[in-house]
DNA sequence: CGCAGTATTGAAATTTCTCAAGCCGAGTGG
DNA sequence: CCACTCGGCTTGAGAAATTTCAATACTGCG
């Protein structure tokens, strides 16, 4: 049995996926679309836990996620890890490296994943000639920032229960938007320790919050899949308002 | 006596300040500079605590901070407030509203402040004609995002003491970079409750962490001014590494 | 069958919060 | 000039939340 949904996702053409993504964030003209289709890319398969770029690196290409889940994280002096965000098909988790040369965090594969590398050089040329495409990608990074803001609030001001629920709402909502949800479930290949390193909770606290969500019939996470049992109930517990995901038209 | 440093900052021409900011983030040509100088702006003075834009608003202009401190914050269902970031002279705390039409957070004046409003319309035209200027402002929002990431980690993975110390490092470092530090001190007009709402700590915990920093001769905050007494000591306690502020050349 | 990784559980140790009182300095008005 | 008030800071102590530790259970896989 496929544990975490990898492989259930159909093969997709890189250019098509990129184009679809850009269209969601700006109104493109014919020339923009041609330029996007012309972006060269190098596919790469990542093993579980492998780092793609590390804090301190100076990458010369940007990652485009094709399959699986990638994570951004900080490593602290003591070796502790803080996960910052998770990225699925269609995301560009390190496009900021185009303009911030030194990576201030790392990116790794949470499960087996596939990415395409897009050269900075090429993208930069593209931006100068097709400003609308630049706006589309800028907007992507602005939504990233909105998600980071929400994470600050989530980890700082919400109860453990609401925090976990909110995280589940966000992941499910984004998976659905990316066409990766199947019914009321989506891949979320994280164990309780990793959830703790995401949500500023101990593994044991994650376990206990999870049991409450389960008992409330709101959601469950098993075998790397998130199952939403009752969306209104889950969003209620979380205080989830998807405005910050900015899925409305640009 | 001037309590919080407002008024100590000299008057600055909006266009000069904008231009200086843009130059820090991209290599401009003559035409770019002319275009930036041509941006029209409306100055406005804000009273203590006044909101400039609120969660849910759809602003049609962007804020450029001239004087004082502005804050971004979330308001939760229960009325709790979570501060997300603080902004000083030269910052553009809501430039994201150009492409994310609905505000997912509010922006208010922490002390008496002065801003210039720049119309989205005008900026948008500018971007389409001068892509390099767009890159400069994009880069600004990317640094914002890096700061948000650091806040996630700060509020999630560091001890109370390190958390407060790290916040002080960041604020001082940024003030110095903006030319707003005077010797080893800068304006930071926050009380302990507000620090708590920033750092996911109760007011009492902020008080106790502050006393430790004081006793360690590392830093102190009095009358709205942050005094750094021993920078190596403060950064040591904080585990502060300024890489994420990306003050290196673009 | 047993291993490895993960989840669950209980209980003790610790941190953190809340509450409430007192303090302190600045500004106010008699 | 001084008592008063107000906001913010400080302090102590009990309550509550959270973490840590450690033992046990579960599951898929070799």
Coordinates of C-alpha atoms in Angstrom, one line a residue, chain A:
Chain A
X1 CA 0.0 0.0 0.0
X2 CA 1.2 3.5 -0.8
X3 CA 1.7 5.1 2.6
X4 CA 1.7 8.8 1.9
X5 CA 0.1 9.4 -1.4
X6 CA 3.3 9.7 -3.4
X7 CA 2.7 8.0 -6.6
X8 CA -1.0 8.7 -6.5
X9 CA -0.2 12.0 -8.2
X10 CA -0.1 11.7 -11.9
X11 CA 2.9 12.8 -13.9
X12 CA 2.7 16.3 -14.9
X13 CA 4.6 18.3 -17.5
X14 CA 6.8 21.0 -15.8
X15 CA 5.9 23.7 -18.2
X16 CA 2.1 23.1 -18.0
X17 CA 2.3 23.2 -14.2
X18 CA 4.4 26.3 -14.1
X19 CA 2.0 28.0 -16.5
X20 CA -1.0 27.0 -14.6
X21 CA 0.6 28.4 -11.4
X22 CA 1.5 31.7 -13.1
X23 CA -2.0 32.1 -14.5
X24 CA -3.4 31.9 -11.0
X25 CA -1.5 34.9 -10.0
X26 CA -1.4 37.3 -12.9
X27 CA -3.2 37.9 -16.2
X28 CA -0.8 36.7 -18.8
X29 CA -0.6 37.6 -22.5
X30 CA 0.5 35.2 -25.2
X31 CA 4.1 36.3 -25.0
X32 CA 4.2 35.7 -21.3
X33 CA 2.9 32.2 -21.8
X34 CA 5.5 31.5 -24.5
X35 CA 8.2 32.7 -22.3
X36 CA 7.1 30.5 -19.4
X37 CA 6.9 27.5 -21.6
X38 CA 10.5 28.2 -22.7
X39 CA 11.9 28.0 -19.2
X40 CA 14.4 25.1 -19.1
X41 CA 14.4 22.8 -16.1
X42 CA 16.3 19.9 -14.7
X43 CA 14.2 17.2 -12.9
X44 CA 15.6 15.6 -9.8
X45 CA 14.2 12.9 -7.4
X46 CA 14.8 13.3 -3.7
X47 CA 15.0 10.7 -1.1
X48 CA 13.3 10.9 2.3
X49 CA 14.9 13.5 4.5
X50 CA 17.4 14.7 1.9
X51 CA 18.3 18.4 2.0
X52 CA 18.0 20.3 -1.3
X53 CA 19.6 23.4 -0.1
X54 CA 21.1 24.3 3.3
X55 CA 21.3 27.4 5.4
X56 CA 24.3 29.3 4.2
X57 CA 24.2 28.0 0.6
X58 CA 24.1 30.3 -2.4
X59 CA 21.9 28.4 -4.9
X60 CA 21.9 29.3 -8.6
X61 CA 18.6 27.7 -9.3
X62 CA 15.2 27.7 -7.8
X63 CA 13.1 24.6 -6.8
X64 CA 9.8 23.8 -8.3
X65 CA 8.0 21.0 -6.6
X66 CA 6.5 18.3 -8.8
X67 CA 5.7 15.5 -6.3
X68 CA 5.9 14.8 -2.6
X69 CA 6.4 17.3 0.2
X70 CA 9.3 19.6 0.8
X71 CA 9.9 21.5 4.1
X72 CA 11.7 24.7 5.0
X73 CA 13.4 24.7 8.3
X74 CA 15.8 26.5 10.6
X75 CA 18.5 24.8 12.5
X76 CA 19.4 26.3 15.8
X77 CA 22.8 26.4 17.5
X78 CA 21.9 23.5 19.8
X79 CA 20.8 21.4 16.8
X80 CA 17.1 21.9 17.3
X81 CA 15.0 22.1 14.2
X82 CA 12.1 24.5 13.6
X83 CA 10.0 23.7 10.5
X84 CA 8.8 26.9 8.8
X85 CA 6.5 25.7 6.0
X86 CA 5.7 22.7 3.8
X87 CA 5.4 22.7 0.1
X88 CA 3.6 20.6 -2.4
X89 CA 3.2 20.2 -6.1
X90 CA 3.3 23.6 -7.9
X91 CA 5.1 25.4 -5.1
X92 CA 8.4 27.3 -5.5
X93 CA 9.8 27.1 -2.0
X94 CA 13.0 28.9 -2.5
X95 CA 12.3 31.4 -5.2
X96 CA 13.5 34.1 -2.8
X97 CA 17.0 32.8 -3.3
X98 CA 17.0 34.7 -6.6
X99 CA 17.3 38.0 -4.7
X100 CA 18.5 36.9 -1.3
X101 CA 21.7 35.2 -2.3
X102 CA 22.5 33.4 1.0
X103 CA 20.0 30.9 2.2
X104 CA 18.8 31.8 5.8
X105 CA 17.1 28.4 6.1
X106 CA 17.3 24.9 4.7
X107 CA 14.9 23.0 2.4
X108 CA 14.5 19.2 2.6
X109 CA 12.3 16.5 1.2
X110 CA 9.8 15.2 3.8
X111 CA 9.0 12.1 1.8
X112 CA 10.2 10.9 -1.5
X113 CA 9.8 13.9 -3.8
X114 CA 10.5 15.1 -7.3
X115 CA 11.5 18.6 -8.2
X116 CA 12.5 20.6 -11.2
X117 CA 15.4 23.1 -10.9
X118 CA 15.0 26.4 -12.7
X119 CA 18.1 28.5 -13.2
X120 CA 18.2 31.9 -11.6
X121 CA 19.9 33.3 -14.6
X122 CA 17.2 32.3 -17.0
X123 CA 14.4 33.5 -14.7
X124 CA 16.1 36.8 -14.2
X125 CA 16.2 37.4 -17.9
X126 CA 12.6 36.4 -18.1
X127 CA 11.6 38.9 -15.4
X128 CA 13.3 41.8 -17.1
X129 CA 11.5 41.1 -20.4
X130 CA 8.1 40.0 -19.0
X131 CA 7.3 42.0 -15.9
X132 CA 3.9 40.4 -15.6
X133 CA 5.5 37.0 -15.0
X134 CA 7.6 38.7 -12.4
X135 CA 4.5 40.0 -10.7
X136 CA 3.0 36.5 -10.7
X137 CA 6.0 35.0 -8.9
X138 CA 6.3 38.0 -6.6
X139 CA 2.7 37.4 -5.6
X140 CA 3.6 33.8 -4.8
X141 CA 6.2 35.0 -2.4
X142 CA 3.8 37.4 -0.8
X143 CA 1.4 34.6 -0.1
X144 CA 4.3 32.7 1.4
X145 CA 4.9 35.6 3.7
X146 CA 1.2 35.7 4.7
X147 CA 1.5 32.1 5.6
X148 CA 4.5 32.8 7.7
X149 CA 2.7 35.6 9.5
X150 CA -0.1 33.2 10.3
X151 CA 2.4 30.7 11.6
X152 CA 3.8 33.3 14.0
X153 CA 0.3 33.8 15.3
X154 CA -0.5 30.2 15.3
X155 CA 2.5 29.2 17.3
X156 CA 2.3 32.2 19.6
X157 CA -1.3 32.9 20.4
X158 CA -3.4 29.8 20.0
X159 CA -4.0 26.8 22.3
X160 CA -2.3 23.6 21.5
X161 CA -5.6 22.2 20.2
X162 CA -6.4 25.2 18.0
X163 CA -2.8 25.2 16.8
X164 CA -2.9 21.7 15.5
X165 CA -6.4 22.1 14.1
X166 CA -5.3 25.3 12.3
X167 CA -2.3 23.6 10.8
X168 CA -4.5 20.8 9.5
X169 CA -6.9 23.3 8.0
X170 CA -4.2 25.1 6.2
X171 CA -2.5 22.0 4.8
X172 CA -5.8 20.5 3.7
X173 CA -7.0 23.8 2.1
X174 CA -3.8 24.2 0.2
X175 CA -3.7 20.6 -0.9
X176 CA -7.3 20.8 -2.2
X177 CA -6.4 24.0 -4.0
X178 CA -3.5 22.3 -5.7
X179 CA -5.8 19.5 -6.7
X180 CA -4.1 17.0 -4.4
X181 CA -6.9 16.2 -2.0
X182 CA -8.9 13.0 -2.4
X183 CA -12.3 13.6 -0.9
X184 CA -11.7 14.7 2.6
X185 CA -8.1 13.6 2.9
X186 CA -4.7 14.6 1.7
X187 CA -1.1 13.5 2.1
X188 CA 0.6 14.9 5.1
X189 CA 3.7 12.8 5.8
X190 CA 4.7 14.1 9.2
X191 CA 5.1 12.2 12.4
X192 CA 4.3 13.7 15.8
X193 CA 7.8 14.8 16.5
X194 CA 7.9 16.8 13.3
X195 CA 4.5 18.3 14.0
X196 CA 5.9 19.4 17.3
X197 CA 8.9 21.0 15.6
X198 CA 6.5 22.8 13.4
X199 CA 4.0 23.9 16.1
X200 CA 6.2 24.7 19.1
X201 CA 4.9 21.7 21.0
X202 CA 6.5 18.6 22.5
X203 CA 5.8 15.3 20.7
X204 CA 3.7 14.2 23.7
X205 CA 1.6 17.4 23.5
X206 CA 1.0 16.8 19.8
X207 CA -0.2 13.3 20.7
X208 CA -2.7 14.6 23.2
X209 CA -4.0 17.4 21.0
X210 CA -4.4 14.8 18.2
X211 CA -6.4 12.6 20.4
X212 CA -8.8 15.4 21.2
X213 CA -9.3 16.2 17.5
X214 CA -9.9 12.5 16.9
X215 CA -12.4 12.3 19.8
X216 CA -14.1 15.5 18.5
X217 CA -14.5 13.7 15.2
X218 CA -12.9 16.7 13.6
X219 CA -9.8 15.2 11.9
X220 CA -7.2 12.5 12.1
X221 CA -3.7 11.9 10.8
X222 CA -2.7 8.3 10.1
X223 CA -0.1 6.7 7.9
X224 CA 1.0 10.1 6.6
X225 CA -2.5 11.1 5.5
X226 CA -4.7 13.8 7.0
X227 CA -8.3 12.8 7.2
X228 CA -10.8 15.6 7.7
X229 CA -13.8 14.1 9.3
X230 CA -15.8 17.3 9.9
X231 CA -14.6 20.5 8.3
X232 CA -16.9 22.9 10.1
X233 CA -16.0 21.4 13.4
X234 CA -12.2 21.5 12.5
X235 CA -12.3 25.1 11.3
X236 CA -14.3 26.0 14.4
X237 CA -11.7 24.6 16.7
X238 CA -9.0 26.3 14.8
X239 CA -10.6 29.7 14.3
X240 CA -9.5 29.2 10.7
X241 CA -10.2 32.0 8.2
X242 CA -8.6 31.3 4.8
X243 CA -8.4 34.9 3.8
X244 CA -4.7 34.9 4.4
X245 CA -4.1 32.2 1.8
X246 CA -5.3 34.8 -0.8
X247 CA -6.9 32.3 -3.1
X248 CA -9.1 34.9 -4.5
X249 CA -8.2 36.3 -8.0
X250 CA -5.1 38.5 -8.0

